[in-house]
C-alpha cells in the first residue's frame, strides 16, 4: 500500500505535499517523491528512504509552484530505489503519475509500449501508466487518462499532471482509496483523510471507476465513460490533532492509552437504556433472524478479533460460526449461501484480500456485514451493512485500539443477536450488559498502572533484552492461553513479532504437549494467560510443565490471585477481575504494552516496522 497526494491552489505545493505525505507515511515508507509544475516547467524529485530524506532534499533546494503530486511508497514491483520511486514520467517527461495499487497486466502493456518505441527506466508496474497516457495524449489530458485507464487491469488510485496543462490535476481510482479535499480556491487529492485535514474537513469519497478533474476553482467528477457524476461533499467529524502523537513517543503508545476512552465512547453511542443501537446498519433484524451460520473473514489482528467473536457468538447467540483468514476464504470453496451472514472485519476497510473475500461472499448469495474503522472505505461501501468502530485514525502499523473496538462491537452484536433469537435469558442479558459497562473504567484503571515511559512491563522488556543478549539471541516468545483468550495468545505474538522482529508464537495451551513443549528449555519466554476462568487449573498445569523444564514464565493473572504465586513464575502481570467473557478486552492491554516496550528496548521504528504497511491493499 502507498500514499498519494495532489494539490492545486495558491499555497507552495511543496509544503502541502510534504505535509500530506507525512500524514500518509504509515501507508508505506521505503521511498518518496514529488512532481511540481510552475509555469510550463515540471520539477521532479524522488528519493529512496523515508520521507525525511526527500524533505531534506527539497528544503535544501525548494521548488516553486502551486500545483503538484506526491507519493510515499511500499514497494511491490521493483526494489526501493530513487528510480523506482514515484512519480513516474512518460518519454517526453511531460506527464507525471503517482499510483497506489498493482497493475496486473503491466508486463503485457509494457512490452507493447516498448515495441511502439517507449523507453522505460524503472522496474515498476506503475511506469506503464504515464507511457499509456502519452500514447493517447492529443492535447486533452482528461481524455488521454480515460483511454489509458480502459486498458489497465488490477487496482489503482492515481494522480496525474501534464506540464502543458498546468491548471489541473486528474485523479482516478479502482479498488484503491482516493478522496478529494475540497477547499476555497484550492483542492486536494489524497489516499486518506489525514493528508488533507490541515486544510479542509470537506471531502468527496471517489467510488470505483470514477475520475476527478481538480482545478483551483473546483472539482468535476465523472465516470470513466465521461458521464458527469453529482457527488456529496461529506464533513469529516474528527480533527487532525487525533492524528498527532499528543506528547507520546509513538502513535502505538498513544493508541494503546486511548482504548479506555474509545470503549467508553462506543458504549455511549451504542448502548442506550440497555438497548443496543447500530444506527448506520442497513441490515434489518428480519435478515439477522434467518441467519443460520456466520462466517467471520479478516486478516491479522482483525482475524484475531473474529476468532474471539466465535466464542461469544456460539456461547450466547447459539449460531454456528467459523473464522477464516481472507486469503484462505477466497481461494477455498466455502459453504456460503443466503442463510449465511459473512462478517468482514477490517480497520482500514481497504485490505485487498478482505475486499476480494467480500465480493466472493456476495457472489455466493451471502448477506455481508462489515465492521470497519475508516468511514467510506471500500469494504464499508461494498457491504450490505456496516458497523463503524469509530476508534479515530489508527496511525501505528501495529493495530491496538481498533482490535479492542472491534471486540466491543462484536460483544454488542452478539448480545443483540442473542436477544433477537431468544437464546439468552433476560436476567443474564441484563447482567452481561451491566458487566460490559464496567469494562472501560477497568481498562482505564489498568492503563493507569502503566506510566507511559516507565513501568513493570518496561522493566520486563529490559530484562528480556539483557537475557536475549546473554543467550546469544536464542530467546524467543511463546504465548499460551485457553478458551476465549486463546486468540489473544495469537494477537500478543503478532504484536511482538511485527514491531520487535523477534520470533513469537501463540498457541492453545492444551496443545503444548502435542509438540510445542519440545521447544521448552531456558531460552523461550512463555507468556501464560492464567486469569480466573473455567480453565484456570489447566493453565496452572501448563505452568508446572514449563517450569519442570526450566522455562521462563510471564503469567497474566487476575488481581488478588495468591495461588499463582506458588508456581515459581518469573514475572507477574495482573489484570482487574471481570466476567471471563469480557476478559479479552483487558488481557490484551499488557500484551500490547509488552510488545511495545520490547521493541523500544531494541530501538526499532515502532510506528513503521520494516517490510510492513498499515493496510495491505495489494494481494
Ligand atoms: C496488525 O497489527 C497488522 N498491522 C495487520 O495484521 C492488520 O491487522 C491486517 O493487515 C488487517 O488490516 P485491516 O484490519 O485494515 O484489514
Coordinates of C-alpha atoms and ligand atoms in Angstrom, one line a residue:
X1 CA 0.0 0.0 0.0
X2 CA 1.3 3.5 -0.8
X3 CA 0.2 7.1 0.0
X4 CA -0.6 9.6 -2.8
X5 CA -1.4 13.3 -2.5
X6 CA -2.2 16.1 -5.0
X7 CA -2.6 19.8 -4.6
X8 CA -3.7 22.7 -6.7
X9 CA -4.3 26.2 -5.3
X10 CA -2.3 29.2 -4.1
X11 CA 0.0 27.7 -1.5
X12 CA 3.5 26.4 -2.0
X13 CA 2.8 22.9 -3.4
X14 CA 6.0 21.6 -2.0
X15 CA 4.9 22.3 1.6
X16 CA 1.4 20.9 1.2
X17 CA 2.7 17.8 -0.5
X18 CA 5.3 17.1 2.2
X19 CA 2.8 17.7 5.0
X20 CA 0.3 15.4 3.3
X21 CA 2.8 12.7 2.7
X22 CA 3.9 12.9 6.4
X23 CA 0.3 12.1 7.3
X24 CA 0.3 9.1 5.0
X25 CA 3.7 7.7 5.8
X26 CA 2.1 4.9 7.8
X27 CA 0.8 3.6 4.4
X28 CA 4.4 2.9 3.1
X29 CA 7.8 4.4 3.7
X30 CA 10.6 2.9 1.6
X31 CA 10.8 5.8 -0.9
X32 CA 9.0 9.1 -1.7
X33 CA 8.8 11.8 -4.4
X34 CA 7.0 14.8 -5.8
X35 CA 6.4 16.4 -9.2
X36 CA 5.6 20.1 -9.1
X37 CA 4.6 22.4 -12.0
X38 CA 5.4 26.1 -12.2
X39 CA 4.6 27.8 -15.5
X40 CA 5.3 25.2 -18.1
X41 CA 8.2 23.7 -16.2
X42 CA 8.0 20.4 -14.2
X43 CA 10.3 19.6 -11.4
X44 CA 10.7 16.0 -10.2
X45 CA 12.4 15.0 -7.0
X46 CA 12.2 11.4 -5.7
X47 CA 14.4 9.6 -3.2
X48 CA 14.8 6.1 -1.7
X49 CA 14.3 6.1 2.1
X50 CA 11.9 7.7 4.4
X51 CA 10.1 10.9 3.7
X52 CA 12.7 12.9 5.7
X53 CA 15.3 12.1 3.0
X54 CA 13.1 13.7 0.4
X55 CA 12.2 16.6 2.7
X56 CA 15.9 17.4 3.3
X57 CA 16.5 17.4 -0.5
X58 CA 13.6 19.7 -1.1
X59 CA 14.3 22.0 1.8
X60 CA 17.9 22.4 0.6
X61 CA 16.6 23.4 -2.9
X62 CA 12.9 24.5 -2.7
X63 CA 10.8 24.1 -5.8
X64 CA 8.4 27.0 -6.6
X65 CA 4.9 26.1 -7.9
X66 CA 1.3 25.8 -6.6
X67 CA 0.3 22.5 -8.3
X68 CA 1.9 19.1 -7.7
X69 CA 1.6 15.5 -6.8
X70 CA 3.4 13.4 -4.3
X71 CA 3.9 9.7 -3.2
X72 CA 5.2 7.6 -0.4
X73 CA 5.9 4.0 -1.3
X74 CA 5.6 0.4 -0.1
X75 CA 7.4 -1.5 -2.8
X76 CA 5.5 -4.2 -4.7
X77 CA 7.3 -4.3 -8.1
X78 CA 10.9 -3.1 -8.1
X79 CA 13.1 -2.7 -5.0
X80 CA 13.1 0.6 -3.1
X81 CA 15.3 3.0 -5.1
X82 CA 15.4 6.5 -6.5
X83 CA 14.5 5.3 -10.0
X84 CA 11.6 3.1 -8.7
X85 CA 10.2 5.8 -6.5
X86 CA 7.1 7.7 -7.8
X87 CA 6.2 9.9 -9.6
X88 CA 6.9 8.2 -12.9
X89 CA 7.1 10.1 -16.2
X90 CA 6.5 9.4 -19.9
X91 CA 9.2 9.5 -22.6
X92 CA 9.0 13.3 -23.1
X93 CA 8.9 14.0 -19.4
X94 CA 5.6 16.0 -19.7
X95 CA 3.3 13.6 -17.8
X96 CA 3.8 12.7 -14.2
X97 CA 1.9 9.9 -12.4
X98 CA 1.7 8.7 -8.8
X99 CA -0.1 5.3 -8.1
X100 CA -1.3 3.2 -5.3
X101 CA -2.2 -0.4 -6.2
X102 CA -1.0 -3.1 -8.7
X103 CA -1.4 -3.1 -12.5
X104 CA -1.7 -6.8 -13.0
X105 CA -1.3 -6.7 -16.8
X106 CA 1.7 -4.3 -16.7
X107 CA 4.1 -6.6 -18.4
X108 CA 1.9 -7.1 -21.4
X109 CA 1.3 -3.4 -21.7
X110 CA 5.0 -2.6 -21.2
X111 CA 6.0 -5.0 -23.9
X112 CA 3.5 -3.4 -26.4
X113 CA 4.6 0.1 -25.5
X114 CA 8.3 -0.9 -25.9
X115 CA 7.5 -2.2 -29.3
X116 CA 5.9 1.1 -30.1
X117 CA 9.1 2.9 -29.1
X118 CA 8.6 3.8 -25.5
X119 CA 11.6 3.8 -23.2
X120 CA 11.2 2.5 -19.6
X121 CA 13.7 3.2 -16.9
X122 CA 12.2 1.6 -13.8
X123 CA 11.2 -1.9 -12.7
X124 CA 7.8 -0.8 -11.5
X125 CA 4.3 -1.7 -12.8
X126 CA 3.3 1.9 -12.4
X127 CA 5.5 3.3 -15.1
X128 CA 3.2 1.9 -17.8
X129 CA 0.6 4.4 -16.9
X130 CA 2.4 7.7 -18.0
X131 CA 3.5 6.0 -21.2
X132 CA -0.1 4.8 -21.9
X133 CA -1.4 8.3 -21.3
X134 CA 1.4 9.7 -23.6
X135 CA 0.3 7.3 -26.3
X136 CA -3.3 8.6 -26.2
X137 CA -2.5 12.3 -25.5
X138 CA -3.8 14.6 -28.2
X139 CA -3.9 17.8 -26.3
X140 CA -6.6 16.7 -23.7
X141 CA -5.1 15.1 -20.6
X142 CA -8.5 14.1 -19.2
X143 CA -9.4 12.2 -22.4
X144 CA -5.9 10.6 -22.6
X145 CA -6.2 9.4 -18.9
X146 CA -9.6 7.9 -19.6
X147 CA -8.4 6.0 -22.6
X148 CA -5.4 4.7 -20.7
X149 CA -7.5 3.5 -17.7
X150 CA -9.6 1.4 -20.0
X151 CA -6.6 -0.8 -20.7
X152 CA -5.5 -1.3 -17.0
X153 CA -6.3 -4.5 -15.2
X154 CA -5.7 -4.5 -11.4
X155 CA -6.0 -1.9 -8.7
X156 CA -5.2 1.8 -8.8
X157 CA -5.6 5.2 -7.2
X158 CA -3.7 7.7 -9.3
X159 CA -2.9 11.4 -9.6
X160 CA -1.8 12.8 -13.0
X161 CA -0.1 16.0 -14.1
X162 CA 0.6 17.3 -17.6
X163 CA 3.1 20.1 -17.8
X164 CA 1.3 21.6 -20.9
X165 CA -2.0 21.7 -18.8
X166 CA -0.7 23.3 -15.5
X167 CA -4.2 24.2 -14.4
X168 CA -5.5 20.8 -13.5
X169 CA -4.8 17.5 -11.7
X170 CA -6.6 14.3 -12.7
X171 CA -7.4 11.7 -10.1
X172 CA -8.9 8.2 -10.6
X173 CA -9.5 5.0 -8.7
X174 CA -10.3 1.4 -8.9
X175 CA -10.1 -0.7 -5.7
X176 CA -7.6 1.6 -4.0
X177 CA -8.9 4.5 -1.9
X178 CA -8.8 8.1 -3.2
X179 CA -10.5 11.1 -1.7
X180 CA -10.8 14.8 -2.9
X181 CA -10.3 17.5 -0.3
X182 CA -12.5 20.5 -1.2
X183 CA -11.0 23.9 -0.2
X184 CA -11.7 27.5 -1.1
X185 CA -9.7 28.4 -4.2
X186 CA -7.7 25.2 -3.7
X187 CA -8.3 21.4 -3.9
X188 CA -6.6 18.3 -2.8
X189 CA -6.3 14.6 -3.7
X190 CA -5.2 12.0 -1.1
X191 CA -5.3 8.3 -0.3
X192 CA -6.7 9.0 3.1
X193 CA -8.3 11.8 5.1
X194 CA -5.3 12.7 7.5
X195 CA -3.4 14.1 4.5
X196 CA -5.8 17.0 3.9
X197 CA -7.2 17.7 7.4
X198 CA -4.7 20.5 8.0
X199 CA -6.5 22.4 5.2
X200 CA -10.1 21.2 5.0
X201 CA -12.6 18.9 6.5
X202 CA -14.8 18.8 3.4
X203 CA -14.2 15.6 1.4
X204 CA -15.6 13.8 -1.6
X205 CA -15.1 10.0 -1.5
X206 CA -14.5 8.8 -5.0
X207 CA -16.1 5.5 -6.0
X208 CA -14.6 2.8 -8.1
X209 CA -14.2 3.8 -11.8
X210 CA -14.7 7.5 -11.1
X211 CA -12.3 10.2 -12.3
X212 CA -11.9 13.6 -10.8
X213 CA -10.6 16.8 -12.5
X214 CA -9.3 19.2 -10.0
X215 CA -8.7 22.9 -10.7
X216 CA -8.2 25.8 -8.3
X217 CA -11.8 26.8 -8.8
X218 CA -13.5 23.4 -8.3
X219 CA -13.8 19.6 -8.8
X220 CA -15.6 17.8 -11.5
X221 CA -16.2 14.1 -11.0
X222 CA -17.0 11.8 -14.0
X223 CA -17.4 8.1 -14.6
X224 CA -14.6 6.7 -16.8
X225 CA -17.1 6.8 -19.6
X226 CA -17.1 10.6 -19.3
X227 CA -20.6 11.0 -17.8
X228 CA -20.6 13.6 -15.1
X229 CA -21.5 12.4 -11.6
X230 CA -23.0 14.6 -8.9
X231 CA -21.1 13.9 -5.6
X232 CA -22.0 14.8 -2.0
X233 CA -19.4 16.7 0.0
X234 CA -19.0 15.0 3.4
X235 CA -17.7 16.7 6.5
X236 CA -15.0 14.8 8.4
X237 CA -16.0 14.6 12.1
X238 CA -12.6 14.3 13.7
X239 CA -9.7 16.8 13.6
X240 CA -6.0 16.5 12.8
X241 CA -5.0 16.5 16.5
X242 CA -6.4 13.0 16.6
X243 CA -3.8 12.0 14.0
X244 CA -1.0 13.6 16.0
X245 CA 1.1 11.9 18.8
X246 CA -0.1 14.3 21.5
X247 CA 3.1 14.0 23.5
X248 CA 3.5 10.2 23.3
X249 CA 6.8 8.9 21.9
X250 CA 5.0 6.8 19.4
X251 CA 1.5 6.6 17.8
X252 CA 1.3 3.0 19.0
X253 CA 1.6 4.0 22.7
X254 CA -0.9 6.8 22.2
X255 CA -3.4 4.5 20.6
X256 CA -2.9 1.9 23.4
X257 CA -3.7 4.5 26.0
X258 CA -6.7 5.8 24.1
X259 CA -8.5 2.4 24.5
X260 CA -10.4 3.2 27.7
X261 CA -11.9 6.3 26.2
X262 CA -12.8 4.6 22.9
X263 CA -14.6 1.8 24.7
X264 CA -16.5 4.3 26.7
X265 CA -17.5 6.3 23.6
X266 CA -18.7 3.1 21.9
X267 CA -20.9 2.3 24.9
X268 CA -22.2 5.9 24.9
X269 CA -23.0 5.7 21.2
X270 CA -24.3 2.1 21.1
X271 CA -26.0 1.4 24.5
X272 CA -29.0 3.4 25.5
X273 CA -31.3 2.3 28.4
X274 CA -30.0 -1.3 27.9
X275 CA -30.9 -1.2 24.2
X276 CA -28.2 -1.8 21.6
X277 CA -28.2 0.6 18.6
X278 CA -26.3 0.3 15.3
X279 CA -27.7 3.5 13.8
X280 CA -25.8 3.2 10.5
X281 CA -26.6 -0.5 9.9
X282 CA -28.6 -1.1 6.8
X283 CA -29.2 -4.8 7.6
X284 CA -32.6 -5.2 9.2
X285 CA -33.4 -7.6 12.1
X286 CA -35.6 -9.8 10.0
X287 CA -32.4 -10.6 7.9
X288 CA -30.4 -11.4 11.1
X289 CA -33.3 -13.6 12.3
X290 CA -33.0 -16.0 9.3
X291 CA -29.2 -16.3 9.6
X292 CA -28.3 -20.0 10.1
X293 CA -24.5 -19.7 10.2
X294 CA -21.9 -16.9 10.4
X295 CA -18.5 -16.7 8.7
X296 CA -16.1 -14.1 10.0
X297 CA -13.4 -13.2 7.5
X298 CA -10.4 -10.9 8.1
X299 CA -6.6 -10.6 8.2
X300 CA -4.1 -10.2 11.0
X301 CA -5.3 -8.6 14.1
X302 CA -8.9 -8.3 12.7
X303 CA -8.8 -12.0 12.2
X304 CA -7.9 -12.5 15.9
X305 CA -10.9 -10.3 16.8
X306 CA -13.0 -12.7 14.7
X307 CA -11.6 -15.7 16.4
X308 CA -12.6 -14.2 19.8
X309 CA -16.1 -13.4 18.4
X310 CA -16.6 -17.0 17.6
X311 CA -16.6 -17.9 21.3
X312 CA -19.2 -15.3 22.2
X313 CA -21.5 -15.9 19.2
X314 CA -21.7 -19.6 19.7
X315 CA -22.0 -19.4 23.5
X316 CA -24.6 -16.6 23.6
X317 CA -26.4 -16.4 20.2
X318 CA -26.1 -20.2 19.6
X319 CA -25.2 -19.5 15.9
X320 CA -22.6 -21.8 14.3
X321 CA -19.7 -19.7 13.4
X322 CA -16.4 -20.2 11.6
X323 CA -13.5 -17.8 11.1
X324 CA -11.3 -17.6 8.0
X325 CA -8.3 -15.5 7.0
X326 CA -9.4 -13.6 4.0
X327 CA -6.7 -15.0 1.8
X328 CA -7.9 -18.6 2.6
X329 CA -11.6 -17.9 2.4
X330 CA -11.5 -16.6 -1.1
X331 CA -9.5 -19.5 -2.6
X332 CA -11.2 -22.4 -1.0
X333 CA -14.9 -23.4 -1.7
X334 CA -16.6 -22.0 1.3
X335 CA -20.2 -23.2 2.1
X336 CA -21.8 -19.8 1.9
X337 CA -25.4 -19.1 0.8
X338 CA -28.3 -16.8 1.5
X339 CA -28.6 -18.2 5.1
X340 CA -25.0 -17.2 5.8
X341 CA -24.0 -14.0 7.4
X342 CA -20.5 -13.1 6.3
X343 CA -18.8 -10.6 8.6
X344 CA -15.7 -8.8 7.1
X345 CA -13.6 -7.2 9.8
X346 CA -11.2 -4.5 8.6
X347 CA -9.7 -1.5 10.4
X348 CA -8.7 0.2 7.1
X349 CA -11.6 -1.1 5.0
X350 CA -9.1 -1.4 2.2
X351 CA -7.3 -4.7 2.7
X352 CA -7.2 -6.3 -0.7
X353 CA -7.7 -9.9 0.4
X354 CA -10.7 -8.9 2.6
X355 CA -12.3 -6.8 -0.2
X356 CA -11.9 -9.8 -2.5
X357 CA -13.4 -12.1 0.1
X358 CA -16.4 -9.7 0.5
X359 CA -17.0 -9.9 -3.3
X360 CA -16.7 -13.7 -3.2
X361 CA -19.3 -13.9 -0.4
X362 CA -21.7 -11.6 -2.2
X363 CA -21.3 -13.7 -5.4
X364 CA -22.4 -16.7 -3.4
X365 CA -25.5 -15.0 -2.1
X366 CA -24.5 -14.3 1.5
X367 CA -25.5 -11.2 3.4
X368 CA -22.3 -9.2 4.1
X369 CA -21.8 -7.1 7.2
X370 CA -18.6 -5.3 7.7
X371 CA -17.0 -3.9 10.9
X372 CA -14.7 -1.1 9.8
X373 CA -12.9 2.0 11.2
X374 CA -12.4 4.1 8.2
X375 CA -15.7 5.7 7.1
X376 CA -16.4 5.5 3.4
X377 CA -13.8 2.8 2.9
X378 CA -14.2 0.3 0.0
X379 CA -15.2 -2.6 2.3
X380 CA -17.7 -0.4 4.2
X381 CA -19.2 0.8 0.9
X382 CA -19.5 -2.6 -0.8
X383 CA -21.1 -4.4 2.2
X384 CA -24.8 -4.8 2.6
X385 CA -24.4 -3.1 6.0
X386 CA -21.5 -1.7 8.0
X387 CA -20.9 -1.1 11.7
X388 CA -18.2 1.5 12.3
X389 CA -16.0 1.2 15.4
X390 CA -15.3 4.9 15.5
X391 CA -11.8 4.4 17.0
X392 CA -10.4 7.5 15.3
X393 CA -7.5 7.3 12.9
X394 CA -5.2 4.4 13.8
X395 CA -1.8 5.5 12.5
X396 CA 0.6 2.9 14.0
X397 CA 1.0 -0.1 11.8
X398 CA 0.5 -2.4 14.8
X399 CA -3.2 -2.4 15.4
X400 CA -4.3 -1.9 19.0
X401 CA -7.3 0.3 19.7
X402 CA -9.0 -1.0 16.6
X403 CA -8.7 -4.5 18.0
X404 CA -10.4 -3.7 21.3
X405 CA -13.0 -1.6 19.5
X406 CA -13.8 -4.5 17.1
X407 CA -14.2 -6.8 20.1
X408 CA -16.6 -4.3 21.8
X409 CA -18.7 -4.1 18.6
X410 CA -18.7 -7.9 18.5
X411 CA -19.9 -8.1 22.1
X412 CA -22.8 -5.8 21.4
X413 CA -23.7 -7.5 18.1
X414 CA -23.6 -10.9 19.9
X415 CA -25.9 -9.7 22.7
X416 CA -28.2 -8.1 20.1
X417 CA -28.4 -11.4 18.1
X418 CA -28.9 -13.4 21.2
X419 CA -31.8 -11.3 22.2
X420 CA -33.2 -11.3 18.7
X421 CA -33.1 -15.2 18.6
X422 CA -34.2 -15.6 22.3
X423 CA -31.1 -17.6 23.1
X424 CA -30.4 -15.6 26.3
X425 CA -32.5 -15.1 29.4
X426 CA -33.3 -11.5 30.3
X427 CA -31.6 -11.8 33.7
X428 CA -28.3 -13.0 32.0
X429 CA -28.6 -10.4 29.3
X430 CA -29.0 -7.6 31.8
X431 CA -26.1 -8.9 34.0
X432 CA -23.8 -9.0 30.9
X433 CA -24.8 -5.5 29.9
X434 CA -24.0 -4.3 33.4
X435 CA -20.7 -6.1 33.4
X436 CA -19.8 -4.8 29.9
X437 CA -20.5 -1.3 31.1
X438 CA -17.7 -1.8 33.7
X439 CA -15.1 -2.6 31.2
X440 CA -14.0 0.9 30.0
X441 CA -13.2 2.0 33.6
X442 CA -11.4 -1.3 34.2
X443 CA -9.3 -0.6 31.1
X444 CA -8.5 2.9 32.3
X445 CA -7.7 1.6 35.8
X446 CA -5.3 -1.0 34.2
X447 CA -3.7 1.6 32.0
X448 CA -3.2 4.0 34.9
X449 CA -0.9 1.4 36.4
X450 CA 1.5 1.8 33.5
X451 CA 3.1 5.2 33.3
X452 CA 3.9 5.6 29.5
X453 CA 7.6 5.9 30.0
X454 CA 8.4 3.6 32.8
X455 CA 6.6 0.7 34.5
X456 CA 6.9 -3.0 35.3
X457 CA 6.4 -4.1 31.7
X458 CA 9.2 -1.8 30.6
X459 CA 11.3 -3.4 33.3
X460 CA 10.4 -6.9 32.0
X461 CA 11.4 -5.7 28.5
X462 CA 14.8 -4.5 29.7
X463 CA 15.3 -7.8 31.4
X464 CA 14.4 -9.7 28.3
X465 CA 16.8 -7.7 26.2
X466 CA 19.6 -8.5 28.7
X467 CA 18.7 -12.2 28.7
X468 CA 18.4 -12.2 24.8
X469 CA 21.9 -10.9 24.6
X470 CA 23.2 -13.4 27.3
X471 CA 21.6 -16.3 25.3
X472 CA 23.2 -15.1 22.1
X473 CA 19.9 -14.1 20.5
X474 CA 18.4 -17.6 21.0
X475 CA 15.5 -16.4 23.1
X476 CA 12.0 -16.0 21.7
X477 CA 8.4 -15.8 22.9
X478 CA 5.6 -18.3 23.2
X479 CA 2.1 -17.2 24.2
X480 CA -0.2 -19.7 25.7
X481 CA -3.9 -19.3 26.5
X482 CA -7.2 -21.2 26.5
X483 CA -10.8 -20.7 25.5
X484 CA -11.9 -17.1 24.8
X485 CA -8.4 -15.8 25.4
X486 CA -6.7 -18.2 23.0
X487 CA -7.0 -15.6 20.2
X488 CA -5.2 -13.2 22.5
X489 CA -2.2 -15.5 22.5
X490 CA -2.1 -15.1 18.8
X491 CA -2.6 -11.4 19.0
X492 CA 0.1 -11.0 21.7
X493 CA 2.5 -12.9 19.5
X494 CA 1.7 -10.9 16.4
X495 CA 2.2 -7.6 18.2
X496 CA 5.6 -8.6 19.4
X497 CA 6.9 -10.1 16.2
X498 CA 5.7 -7.3 13.9
X499 CA 7.4 -4.5 15.9
X500 CA 10.4 -6.2 17.5
X501 CA 11.2 -8.7 14.8
X502 CA 11.7 -11.5 17.5
X503 CA 10.1 -14.9 16.8
X504 CA 6.9 -15.2 18.7
X505 CA 4.1 -17.8 18.5
X506 CA 0.7 -18.1 20.0
X507 CA -0.7 -21.5 20.9
X508 CA -3.7 -23.0 22.6
X509 CA -2.2 -24.1 25.9
X510 CA -3.8 -27.5 25.6
X511 CA -1.7 -28.2 22.5
X512 CA 1.6 -27.8 24.4
X513 CA 2.0 -31.5 24.9
X514 CA 1.3 -32.1 21.2
X515 CA 4.6 -30.6 20.1
X516 CA 5.5 -27.1 21.3
X517 CA 6.7 -28.4 24.7
X518 CA 9.7 -29.7 22.8
X519 CA 10.7 -26.0 22.5
X520 CA 10.9 -25.5 26.2
X521 CA 14.3 -25.0 27.8
X522 CA 15.9 -21.9 29.3
X523 CA 15.6 -19.9 26.0
X524 CA 11.9 -19.1 25.4
X525 CA 9.9 -16.6 27.5
X526 CA 6.5 -18.1 27.8
X527 CA 3.5 -15.7 28.4
X528 CA 0.8 -17.7 30.1
X529 CA -2.7 -16.2 30.3
X530 CA -3.9 -17.7 33.6
X531 CA -6.8 -15.4 34.7
X532 CA -9.7 -16.5 36.8
X533 CA -11.6 -18.8 34.4
X534 CA -13.0 -22.2 34.0
X535 CA -9.7 -23.4 32.6
X536 CA -7.5 -21.8 35.3
X537 CA -6.4 -25.2 36.8
X538 CA -5.4 -26.4 33.3
X539 CA -3.3 -23.3 32.9
X540 CA -1.6 -24.0 36.2
X541 CA -0.8 -27.5 35.0
X542 CA 0.8 -26.0 31.9
X543 CA 2.8 -23.6 34.0
X544 CA 4.1 -26.5 36.1
X545 CA 5.0 -28.5 32.9
X546 CA 7.0 -25.5 31.7
X547 CA 8.7 -24.8 35.0
X548 CA 9.7 -28.5 35.2
X549 CA 11.8 -27.9 32.0
X550 CA 13.4 -24.6 33.2
X551 CA 11.1 -22.5 31.1
X552 CA 10.8 -18.8 31.9
X553 CA 7.2 -17.6 32.6
X554 CA 5.4 -14.3 32.4
X555 CA 2.0 -15.0 33.9
X556 CA -1.1 -12.8 33.3
X557 CA -3.3 -13.4 36.3
X558 CA -6.3 -11.9 38.0
X559 CA -5.6 -9.3 40.7
X560 CA -5.6 -11.0 44.1
X561 CA -4.7 -14.4 42.8
X562 CA -2.5 -15.9 45.5
X563 CA -2.4 -19.5 44.0
X564 CA -0.3 -18.3 41.0
X565 CA 2.5 -17.2 43.3
X566 CA 3.2 -20.8 44.4
X567 CA 4.3 -21.9 41.0
X568 CA 7.7 -20.2 40.7
X569 CA 6.7 -17.9 37.9
X570 CA 9.4 -15.4 36.8
X571 CA 7.2 -12.3 36.1
X572 CA 3.6 -11.4 37.0
X573 CA 1.1 -9.2 35.2
X574 CA -2.2 -8.6 37.0
X575 CA -5.5 -7.6 35.5
X576 CA -8.7 -6.5 37.3
X577 CA -11.3 -9.1 37.9
X578 CA -14.0 -9.2 35.2
X579 CA -16.6 -11.6 33.8
X580 CA -14.5 -14.1 31.9
X581 CA -16.5 -13.4 28.7
X582 CA -15.2 -9.9 28.6
X583 CA -11.6 -10.7 29.8
X584 CA -10.0 -10.5 26.3
X585 CA -10.6 -6.7 26.4
X586 CA -8.3 -6.5 29.5
X587 CA -5.9 -9.3 28.8
X588 CA -4.7 -7.8 25.5
X589 CA -3.7 -4.5 27.1
X590 CA -0.5 -5.7 28.8
X591 CA 0.3 -7.9 25.8
X592 CA 0.2 -4.8 23.6
X593 CA 2.4 -2.8 26.1
X594 CA 4.9 -5.7 26.5
X595 CA 5.4 -5.8 22.7
X596 CA 5.8 -2.0 22.6
X597 CA 8.4 -1.9 25.4
X598 CA 10.4 -4.9 24.0
X599 CA 10.5 -3.2 20.6
X600 CA 11.6 0.1 22.2
X601 CA 14.4 -1.7 24.1
X602 CA 15.7 -3.0 20.7
X603 CA 15.4 0.5 19.3
X604 CA 13.2 -0.3 16.3
X605 CA 10.9 2.1 14.4
X606 CA 7.7 1.1 16.3
X607 CA 5.1 3.0 14.2
X608 CA 6.6 2.0 10.9
X609 CA 8.1 -1.5 11.2
X610 CA 10.3 -2.8 8.4
X611 CA 8.5 -4.6 5.5
X612 CA 5.0 -3.6 6.7
X613 CA 2.3 -1.1 5.9
X614 CA -0.8 -0.1 7.7
X615 CA -3.2 -1.5 5.2
X616 CA -2.2 -4.1 2.6
X617 CA -4.2 -3.0 -0.5
X618 CA -2.4 -5.5 -2.7
X619 CA -2.8 -9.3 -2.7
Ligands
LIG1 C1 -1.9 -5.8 12.9 O1 -1.1 -5.2 13.9 C2 -1.3 -5.7 11.5 N1 -0.9 -4.4 11.2 C3 -2.1 -6.4 10.4 O2 -2.1 -7.7 10.7 C4 -3.5 -5.9 10.2 O3 -4.3 -6.2 11.3 C5 -4.1 -6.6 8.9 O4 -3.3 -6.2 7.9 C6 -5.5 -6.3 8.7 O5 -5.7 -4.9 8.4 P1 -7.2 -4.3 8.3 O6 -7.8 -4.5 9.7 O7 -7.0 -2.9 8.0 O8 -7.9 -5.1 7.3

